[in-house]
Coordinates of C-alpha atoms in Angstrom, one line a residue:
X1 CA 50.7 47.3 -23.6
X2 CA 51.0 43.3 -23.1
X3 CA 53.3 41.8 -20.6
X4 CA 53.9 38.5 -19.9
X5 CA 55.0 36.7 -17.1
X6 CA 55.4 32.9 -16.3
X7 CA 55.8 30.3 -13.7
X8 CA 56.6 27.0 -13.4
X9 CA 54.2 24.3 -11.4
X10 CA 55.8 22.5 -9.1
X11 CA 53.1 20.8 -6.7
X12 CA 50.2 18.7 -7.9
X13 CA 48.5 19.4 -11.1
X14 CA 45.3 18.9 -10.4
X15 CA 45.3 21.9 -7.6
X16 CA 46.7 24.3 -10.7
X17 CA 43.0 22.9 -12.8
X18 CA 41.1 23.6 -10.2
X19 CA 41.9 26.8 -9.4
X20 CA 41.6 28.6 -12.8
X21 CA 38.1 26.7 -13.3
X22 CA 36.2 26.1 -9.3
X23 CA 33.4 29.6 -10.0
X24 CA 34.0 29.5 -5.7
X25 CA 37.4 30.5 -5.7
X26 CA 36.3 33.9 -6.4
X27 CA 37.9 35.5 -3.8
X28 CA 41.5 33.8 -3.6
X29 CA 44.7 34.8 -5.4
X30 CA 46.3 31.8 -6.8
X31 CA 49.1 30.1 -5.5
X32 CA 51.3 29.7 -8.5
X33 CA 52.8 26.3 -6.7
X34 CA 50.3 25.2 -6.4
X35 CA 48.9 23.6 -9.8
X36 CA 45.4 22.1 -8.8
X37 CA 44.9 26.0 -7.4
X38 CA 46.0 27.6 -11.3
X39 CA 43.3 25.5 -12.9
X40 CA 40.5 26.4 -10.5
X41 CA 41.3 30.0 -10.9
X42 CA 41.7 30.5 -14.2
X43 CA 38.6 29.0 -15.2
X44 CA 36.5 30.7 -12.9
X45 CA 33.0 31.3 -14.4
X46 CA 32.6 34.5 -12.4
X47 CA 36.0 36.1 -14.3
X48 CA 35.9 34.5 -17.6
X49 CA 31.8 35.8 -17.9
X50 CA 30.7 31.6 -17.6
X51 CA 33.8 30.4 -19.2
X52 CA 32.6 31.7 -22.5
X53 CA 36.4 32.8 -22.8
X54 CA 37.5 29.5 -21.6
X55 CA 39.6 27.4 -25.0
X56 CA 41.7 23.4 -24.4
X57 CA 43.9 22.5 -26.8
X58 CA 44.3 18.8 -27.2
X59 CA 42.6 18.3 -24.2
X60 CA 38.8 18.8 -23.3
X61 CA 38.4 21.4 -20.5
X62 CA 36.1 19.3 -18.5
X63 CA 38.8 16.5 -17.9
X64 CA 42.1 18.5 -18.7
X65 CA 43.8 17.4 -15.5
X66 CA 43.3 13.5 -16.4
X67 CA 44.5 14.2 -20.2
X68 CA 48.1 16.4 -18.4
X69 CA 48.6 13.1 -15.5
X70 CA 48.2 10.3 -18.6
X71 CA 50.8 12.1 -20.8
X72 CA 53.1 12.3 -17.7
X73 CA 52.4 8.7 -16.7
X74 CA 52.7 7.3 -19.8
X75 CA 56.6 8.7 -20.7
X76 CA 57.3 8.1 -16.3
X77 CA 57.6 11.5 -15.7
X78 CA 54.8 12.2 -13.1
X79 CA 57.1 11.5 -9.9
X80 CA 59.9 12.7 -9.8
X81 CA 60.5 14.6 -7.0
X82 CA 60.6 18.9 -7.0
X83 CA 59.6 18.0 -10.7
X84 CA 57.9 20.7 -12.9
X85 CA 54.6 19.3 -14.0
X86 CA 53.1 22.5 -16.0
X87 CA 53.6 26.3 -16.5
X88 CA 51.6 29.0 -15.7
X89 CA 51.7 32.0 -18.2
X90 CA 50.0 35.7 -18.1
X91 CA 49.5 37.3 -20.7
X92 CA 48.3 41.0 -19.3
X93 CA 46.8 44.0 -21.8
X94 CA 46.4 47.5 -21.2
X95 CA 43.9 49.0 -19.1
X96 CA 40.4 49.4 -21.3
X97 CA 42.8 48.9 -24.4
X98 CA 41.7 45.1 -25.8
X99 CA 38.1 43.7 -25.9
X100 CA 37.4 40.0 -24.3
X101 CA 37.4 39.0 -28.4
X102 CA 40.9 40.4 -28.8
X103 CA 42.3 39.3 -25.5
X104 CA 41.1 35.9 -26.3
X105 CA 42.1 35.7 -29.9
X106 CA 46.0 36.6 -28.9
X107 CA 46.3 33.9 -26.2
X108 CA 45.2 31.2 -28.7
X109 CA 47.3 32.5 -31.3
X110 CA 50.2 32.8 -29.2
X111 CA 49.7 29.1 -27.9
X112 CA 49.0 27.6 -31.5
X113 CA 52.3 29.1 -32.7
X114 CA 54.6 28.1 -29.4
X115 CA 52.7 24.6 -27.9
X116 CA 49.4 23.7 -29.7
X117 CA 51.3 20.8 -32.2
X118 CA 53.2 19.4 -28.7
X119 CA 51.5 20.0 -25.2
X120 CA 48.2 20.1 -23.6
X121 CA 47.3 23.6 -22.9
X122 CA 44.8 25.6 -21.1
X123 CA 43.8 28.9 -21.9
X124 CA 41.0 31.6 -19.9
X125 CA 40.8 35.1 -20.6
X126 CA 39.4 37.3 -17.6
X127 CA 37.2 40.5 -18.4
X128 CA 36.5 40.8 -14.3
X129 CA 39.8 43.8 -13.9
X130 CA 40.2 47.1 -16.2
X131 CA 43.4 45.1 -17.8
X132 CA 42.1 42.2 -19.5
X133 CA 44.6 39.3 -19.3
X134 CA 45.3 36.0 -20.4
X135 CA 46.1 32.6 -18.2
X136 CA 47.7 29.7 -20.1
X137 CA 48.1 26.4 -18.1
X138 CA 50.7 24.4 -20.3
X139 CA 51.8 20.7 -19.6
X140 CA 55.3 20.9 -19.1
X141 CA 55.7 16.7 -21.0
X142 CA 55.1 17.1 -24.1
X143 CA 52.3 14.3 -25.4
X144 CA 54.5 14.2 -28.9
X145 CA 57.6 13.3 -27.3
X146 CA 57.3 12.7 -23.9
X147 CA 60.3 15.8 -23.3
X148 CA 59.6 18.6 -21.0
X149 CA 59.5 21.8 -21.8
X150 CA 62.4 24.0 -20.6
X151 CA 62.2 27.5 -19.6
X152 CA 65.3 29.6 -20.6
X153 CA 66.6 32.8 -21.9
X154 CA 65.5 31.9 -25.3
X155 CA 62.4 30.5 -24.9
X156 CA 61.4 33.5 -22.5
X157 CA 62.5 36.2 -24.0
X158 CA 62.6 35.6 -28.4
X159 CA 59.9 33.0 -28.3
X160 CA 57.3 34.1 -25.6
X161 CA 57.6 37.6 -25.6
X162 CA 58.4 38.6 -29.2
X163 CA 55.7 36.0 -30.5
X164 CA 53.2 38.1 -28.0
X165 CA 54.8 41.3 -29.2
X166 CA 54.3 40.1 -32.7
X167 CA 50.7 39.0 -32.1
X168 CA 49.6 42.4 -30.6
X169 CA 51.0 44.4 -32.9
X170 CA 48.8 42.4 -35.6
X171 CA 45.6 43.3 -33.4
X172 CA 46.9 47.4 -33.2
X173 CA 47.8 46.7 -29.3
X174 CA 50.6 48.4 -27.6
X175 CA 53.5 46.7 -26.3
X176 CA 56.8 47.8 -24.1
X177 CA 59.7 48.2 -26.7
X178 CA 62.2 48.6 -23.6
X179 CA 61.3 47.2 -20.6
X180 CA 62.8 49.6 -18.0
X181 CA 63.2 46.6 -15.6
X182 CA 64.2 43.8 -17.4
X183 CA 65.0 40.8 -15.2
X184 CA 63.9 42.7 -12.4
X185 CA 63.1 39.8 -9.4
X186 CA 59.4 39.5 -8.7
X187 CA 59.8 40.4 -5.2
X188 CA 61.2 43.6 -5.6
X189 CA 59.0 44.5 -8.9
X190 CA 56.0 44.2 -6.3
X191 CA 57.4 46.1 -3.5
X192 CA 58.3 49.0 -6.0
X193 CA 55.0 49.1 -7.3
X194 CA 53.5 48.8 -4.1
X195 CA 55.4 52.0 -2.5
X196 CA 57.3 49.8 -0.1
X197 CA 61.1 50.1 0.7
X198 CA 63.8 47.7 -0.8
X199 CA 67.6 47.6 -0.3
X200 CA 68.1 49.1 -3.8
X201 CA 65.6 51.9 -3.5
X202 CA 67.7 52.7 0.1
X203 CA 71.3 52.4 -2.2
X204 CA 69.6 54.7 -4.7
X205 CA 68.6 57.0 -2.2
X206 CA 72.5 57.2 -0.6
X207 CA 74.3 57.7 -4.2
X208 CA 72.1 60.8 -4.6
X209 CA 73.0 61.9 -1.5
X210 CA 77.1 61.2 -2.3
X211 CA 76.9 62.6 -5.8
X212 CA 75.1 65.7 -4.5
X213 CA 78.2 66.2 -2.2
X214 CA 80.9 65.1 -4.6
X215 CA 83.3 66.8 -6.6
X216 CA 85.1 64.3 -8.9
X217 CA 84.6 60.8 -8.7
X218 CA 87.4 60.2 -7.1
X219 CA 85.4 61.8 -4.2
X220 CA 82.3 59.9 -5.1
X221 CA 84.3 56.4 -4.3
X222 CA 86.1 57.7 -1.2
X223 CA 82.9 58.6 0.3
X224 CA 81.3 55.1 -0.6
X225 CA 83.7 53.3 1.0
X226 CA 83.6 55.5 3.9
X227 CA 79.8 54.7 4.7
X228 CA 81.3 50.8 4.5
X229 CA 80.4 49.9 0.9
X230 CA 82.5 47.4 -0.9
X231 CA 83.3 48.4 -4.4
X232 CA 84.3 46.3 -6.9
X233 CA 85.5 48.4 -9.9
X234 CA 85.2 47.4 -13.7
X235 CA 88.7 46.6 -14.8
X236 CA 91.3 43.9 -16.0
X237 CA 89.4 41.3 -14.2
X238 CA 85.9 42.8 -13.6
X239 CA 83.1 43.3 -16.1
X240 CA 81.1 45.4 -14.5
X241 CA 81.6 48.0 -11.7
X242 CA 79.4 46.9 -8.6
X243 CA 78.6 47.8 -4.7
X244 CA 78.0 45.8 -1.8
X245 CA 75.9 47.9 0.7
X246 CA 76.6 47.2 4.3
X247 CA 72.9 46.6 4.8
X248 CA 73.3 43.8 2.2
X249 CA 75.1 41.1 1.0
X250 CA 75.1 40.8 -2.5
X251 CA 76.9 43.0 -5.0
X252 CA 74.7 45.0 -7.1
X253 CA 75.3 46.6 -10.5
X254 CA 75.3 50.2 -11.0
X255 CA 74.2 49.8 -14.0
X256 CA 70.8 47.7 -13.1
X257 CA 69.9 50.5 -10.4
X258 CA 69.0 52.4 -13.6
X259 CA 70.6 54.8 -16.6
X260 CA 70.8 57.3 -14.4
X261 CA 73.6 55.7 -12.1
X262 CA 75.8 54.2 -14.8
X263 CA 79.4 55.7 -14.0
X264 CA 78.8 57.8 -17.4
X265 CA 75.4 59.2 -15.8
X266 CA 77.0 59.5 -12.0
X267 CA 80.1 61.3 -13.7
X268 CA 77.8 63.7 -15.9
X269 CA 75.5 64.2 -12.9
X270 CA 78.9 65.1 -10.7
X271 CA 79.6 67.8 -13.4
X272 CA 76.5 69.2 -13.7
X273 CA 76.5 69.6 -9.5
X274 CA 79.7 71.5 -10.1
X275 CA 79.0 73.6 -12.7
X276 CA 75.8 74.8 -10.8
X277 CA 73.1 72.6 -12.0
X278 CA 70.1 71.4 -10.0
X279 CA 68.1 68.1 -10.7
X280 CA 66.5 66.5 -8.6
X281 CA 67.2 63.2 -7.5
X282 CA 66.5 59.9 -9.4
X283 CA 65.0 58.2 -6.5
X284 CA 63.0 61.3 -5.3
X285 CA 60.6 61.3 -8.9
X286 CA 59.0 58.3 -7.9
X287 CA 56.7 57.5 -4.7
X288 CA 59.2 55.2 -3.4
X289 CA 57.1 54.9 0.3
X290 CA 53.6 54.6 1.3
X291 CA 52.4 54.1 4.9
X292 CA 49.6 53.0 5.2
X293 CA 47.3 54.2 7.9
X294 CA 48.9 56.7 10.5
X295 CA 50.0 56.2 14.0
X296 CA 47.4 58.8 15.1
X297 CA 44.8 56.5 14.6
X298 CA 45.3 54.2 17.5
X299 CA 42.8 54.8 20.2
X300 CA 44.6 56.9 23.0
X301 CA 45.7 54.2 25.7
X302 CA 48.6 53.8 28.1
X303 CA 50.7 51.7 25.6
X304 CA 53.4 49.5 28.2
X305 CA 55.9 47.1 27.6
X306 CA 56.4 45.8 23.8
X307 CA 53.4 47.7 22.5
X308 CA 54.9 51.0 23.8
X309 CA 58.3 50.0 22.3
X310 CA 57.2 49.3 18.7
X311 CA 54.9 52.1 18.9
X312 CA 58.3 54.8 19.8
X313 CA 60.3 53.1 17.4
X314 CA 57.4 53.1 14.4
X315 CA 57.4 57.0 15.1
X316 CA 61.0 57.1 15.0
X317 CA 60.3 55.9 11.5
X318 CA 58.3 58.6 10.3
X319 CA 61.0 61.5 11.6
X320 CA 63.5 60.1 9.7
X321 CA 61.2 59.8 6.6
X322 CA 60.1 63.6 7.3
X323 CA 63.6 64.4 8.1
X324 CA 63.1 65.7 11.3
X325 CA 65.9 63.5 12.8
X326 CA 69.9 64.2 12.1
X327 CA 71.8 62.9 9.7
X328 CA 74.0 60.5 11.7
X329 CA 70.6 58.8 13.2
X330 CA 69.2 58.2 9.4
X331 CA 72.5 57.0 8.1
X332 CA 72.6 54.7 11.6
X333 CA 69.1 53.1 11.2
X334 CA 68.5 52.5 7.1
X335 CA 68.8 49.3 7.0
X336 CA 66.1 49.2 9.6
X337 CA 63.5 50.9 7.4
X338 CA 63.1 47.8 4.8
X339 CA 61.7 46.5 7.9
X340 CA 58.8 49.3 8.6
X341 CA 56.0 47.0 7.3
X342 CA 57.1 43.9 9.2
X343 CA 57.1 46.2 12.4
X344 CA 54.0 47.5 11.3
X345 CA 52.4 43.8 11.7
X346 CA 53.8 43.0 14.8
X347 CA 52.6 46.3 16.2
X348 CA 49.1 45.7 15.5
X349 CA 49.4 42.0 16.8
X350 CA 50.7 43.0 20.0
X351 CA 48.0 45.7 20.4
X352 CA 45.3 43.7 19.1
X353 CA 46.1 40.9 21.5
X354 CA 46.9 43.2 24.4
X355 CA 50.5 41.7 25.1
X356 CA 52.8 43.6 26.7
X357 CA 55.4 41.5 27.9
X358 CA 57.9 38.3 26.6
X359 CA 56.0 36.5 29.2
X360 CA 52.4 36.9 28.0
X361 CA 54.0 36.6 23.8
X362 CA 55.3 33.1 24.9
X363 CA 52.0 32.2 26.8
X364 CA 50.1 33.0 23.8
X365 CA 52.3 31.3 21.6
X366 CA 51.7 27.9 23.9
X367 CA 48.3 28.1 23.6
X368 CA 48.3 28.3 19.6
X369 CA 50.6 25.2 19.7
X370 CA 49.0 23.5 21.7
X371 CA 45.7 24.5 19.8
X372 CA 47.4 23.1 16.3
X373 CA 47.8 19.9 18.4
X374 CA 44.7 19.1 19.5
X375 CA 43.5 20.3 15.6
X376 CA 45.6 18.1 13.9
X377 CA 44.6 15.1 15.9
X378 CA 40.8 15.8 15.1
X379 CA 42.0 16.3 11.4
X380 CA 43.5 12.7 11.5
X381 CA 40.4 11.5 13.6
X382 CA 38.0 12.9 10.7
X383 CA 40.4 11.4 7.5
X384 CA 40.5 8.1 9.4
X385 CA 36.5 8.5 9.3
X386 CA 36.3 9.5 5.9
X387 CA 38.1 6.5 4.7
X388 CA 35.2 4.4 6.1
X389 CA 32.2 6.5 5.1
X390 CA 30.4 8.0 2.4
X391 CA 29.2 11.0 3.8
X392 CA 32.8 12.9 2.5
X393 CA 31.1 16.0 1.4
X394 CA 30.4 16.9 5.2
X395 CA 34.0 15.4 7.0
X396 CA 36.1 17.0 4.1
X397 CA 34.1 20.2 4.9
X398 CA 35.2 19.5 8.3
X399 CA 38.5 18.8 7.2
X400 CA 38.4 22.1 5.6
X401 CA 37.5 24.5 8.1
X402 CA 40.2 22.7 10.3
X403 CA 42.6 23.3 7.9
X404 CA 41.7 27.2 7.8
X405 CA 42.0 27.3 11.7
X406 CA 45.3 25.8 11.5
X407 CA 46.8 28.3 8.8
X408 CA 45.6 31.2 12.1
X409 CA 46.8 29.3 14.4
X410 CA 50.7 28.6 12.4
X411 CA 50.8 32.3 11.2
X412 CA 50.1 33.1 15.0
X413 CA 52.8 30.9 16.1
X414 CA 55.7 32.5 13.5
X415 CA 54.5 36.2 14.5
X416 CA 55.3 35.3 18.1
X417 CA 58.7 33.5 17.1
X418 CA 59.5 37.1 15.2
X419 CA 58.5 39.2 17.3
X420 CA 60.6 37.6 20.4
X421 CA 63.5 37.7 17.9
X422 CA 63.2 41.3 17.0
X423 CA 62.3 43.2 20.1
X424 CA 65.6 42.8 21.4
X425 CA 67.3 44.5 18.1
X426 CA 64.6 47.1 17.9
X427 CA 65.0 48.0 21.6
X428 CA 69.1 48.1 20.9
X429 CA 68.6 50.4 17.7
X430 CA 66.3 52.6 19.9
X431 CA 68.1 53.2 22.1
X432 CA 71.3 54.1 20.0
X433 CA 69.4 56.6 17.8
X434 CA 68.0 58.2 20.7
X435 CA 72.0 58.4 22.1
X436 CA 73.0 60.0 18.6
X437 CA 70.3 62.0 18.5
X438 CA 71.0 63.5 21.9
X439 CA 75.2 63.9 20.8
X440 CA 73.8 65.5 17.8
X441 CA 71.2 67.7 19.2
X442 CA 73.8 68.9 22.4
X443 CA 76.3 70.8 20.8
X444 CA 73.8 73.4 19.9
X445 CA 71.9 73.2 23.2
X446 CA 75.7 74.5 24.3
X447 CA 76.3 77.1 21.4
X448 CA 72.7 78.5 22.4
X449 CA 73.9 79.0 26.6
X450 CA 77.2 80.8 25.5
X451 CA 76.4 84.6 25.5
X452 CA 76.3 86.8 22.3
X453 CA 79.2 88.5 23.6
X454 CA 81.6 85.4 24.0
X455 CA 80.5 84.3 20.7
X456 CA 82.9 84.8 17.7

């Protein structure tokens, strides 16, 4: 089945080239801001089998970049600031379903019929993954012209993906008749695929929860607004009948969460839970959480301080998931658990840098600023140097390698910032759910000491 996807170019051009052609990026994802970065990557000898799947239109591949920057410079649209200089679009097959040929065949079709009389384009197929799959570098000024190209509804959804559609059909490939998660943000498509929590997967998971207990809607809304949702209902003056969780702040659509939680769906469901019928739950038929790993695995140490924190509150994680906690302490920490990989991270930094207190944290996070300090000033010391010599190829390697350190030394830096931030809330929440868990658990502590005879 083909899918396509595309993204607009917003930093130099020449990094987007690059990318989709330099055979040494091998082993790094593209940066789809980055345009220099696009071109090395797509042309990449190593995935386009030595860019024998590798096609220019109006443009030569081997100087590409210069043909895209003389088209902008020429109508003075190079400049301008937050500008979009090109557009990166995938064209993806099913797994084992197209050959290279094929693959190949449909991106140059598909760019001769949308932008072969009126941009400079770029196109590499890669064979290196089981889903063979198309890159398209496209200039957004047209060299006819001099106007950009403008992505909207239109050209999106009836020219890109129904001329794609179109084209595989031709070629006997399979495409998606109805996407199941049209305009779906990119964010949240690769957390769902990925296993990993998001706000709407958590509202999913409550409204099967409220329709299993409801029985009319009028129940169903009551009990919404009870558990502090804000709903907007369709009427006079509303289209569409939307929530606003209390873990969020945007309203979403029942409708988007799926056909299943529609009002029609959520009223037939209701009726069906009256009348006796069991289904299970819309959000329970999918793998909506993967941990990766297990707490287990840690090497047995006495864990103090912020590691032993993190650790108790990453295990309180995995009772509620296995619903070995009460109800009150799940419903009190959900929005907590779109967090669980973020905690995850800052776990295993604390451990693997043995810090147990705020003290040490900010210590360590002194030494990696003071570290990017001294690095950039040997950076600046080395382009200075470079200006004046020809011996580039060793200072820019230099350069390079200074450059990686830095990128440690910043992410070092934010992970301390966050993790001062959030181990106050997580000690808060802890302590909370522990307190709710003890008022829920003590009530039948007391039930069990009254004697059989007393009890009625």
């Amino acid at each position: 089945m083909a899918i396509t996807k595309i993204w607009s170019v917003k930093s130099r051009l020449d990094t987007s080239l690059n990318y989709i052609t330099n055979p040494e990026k091998t082993t790094v994802k593209p940066d789809i801001d980055a345009a220099e970065s696009v071109i090395q990557y797509i042309e990449n000898k190593e995935k386009t089998e030595d860019c024998k799947y590798v096609k220019a239109f109006n443009c030569s591949k081997d100087n590409a970049f210069d043909t895209m920057i003389r088209t902008q410079d020429s109508f003075g649209k190079r400049q301008r600031k937050n500008g979009v200089v090109a557009y990166h679009l995938v064209q993806s097959f099913k797994d084992f379903e197209a050959t290279p040929e094929i693959a190949h065949q449909c991106g140059i079709e598909l760019i001769e019929k949308l932008f072969a009389d009126k941009y400079e384009v770029v196109l590499a197929t890669h064979t290196d993954q089981n889903h063979l799959h198309n890159h398209i570098l496209i200039n957004a000024v047209s060299f006819k012209d001099g106007k950009k190209y403008r992505r909207n509804f239109k050209d999106y959804f009836i020219d890109i993906r129904k001329t794609s559609d179109e084209i595989c059909r031709e070629h006997c490939l399979s495409v998606i008749d109805k996407p199941q998660h049209k305009d779906m943000h990119y964010a949240e498509w690769k957390a769902l695929n990925e296993g990993k929590p998001t706000i709407r997967s958590q509202v999913c998971e409550e409204l099967d929860e409220v329709i299993k207990s409801s029985y009319t809607m009028q129940v169903f809304w009551n009990e919404l607004k009870r558990r502090r949702y804000v709903v907007h209902r369709k009427g006079e003056n509303i289209k569409y009948t939307s929530i606003i969780p209390p873990f969020g702040k945007r309203p979403i659509r029942l409708d988007k969460l799926g056909a299943e939680y529609s009002e029609t769906a959520i009223q037939e469901r209701i009726t069906a839970t009256r009348n006796g019928i069991r289904t299970m739950p819309p959000s329970q038929r999918r793998k909506i959480y993967k941990y990766k790993g297990n707490l287990k695995t840690v090497p047995r140490k006495k864990l103090k301080g912020f590691q032993a924190l993190y650790f108790r509150y990453l295990y309180l994680f995995k009772k509620i998931r296995k619903k070995q906690t009460p109800q009150r302490v799940s419903f009190f920490m959900r929005d907590e658990i779109i967090r669980f990989e973020r905690y995850q991270k800052q776990f295993k930094f604390l451990y693997s840098h043995n810090i147990e207190t705020a003290q040490q944290l900010q210590e360590y996070q002194s030494e990696q600023e003071q570290q990017i300090e001294n690095l950039t000033k040997t950076r600046q010391n080395l382009y200075n140097e470079r200006n004046y010599t020809d011996e580039q190829g060793e200072i820019s390697q230099q350069i390079s390698e200074i450059n990686g350190a830095l990128k440690v030394c910043r992410a070092d830096v934010r992970m301390c910032k966050a993790i001062l931030t959030d181990a106050d809330r997580i000690k808060e929440k802890y302590h909370k759910a522990q307190e709710l868990q003890t008022q829920a658990i003590e009530p039948e502590k007391q039930s069990r000491r009254i004697s059989p005879l007393f009890r009625t």
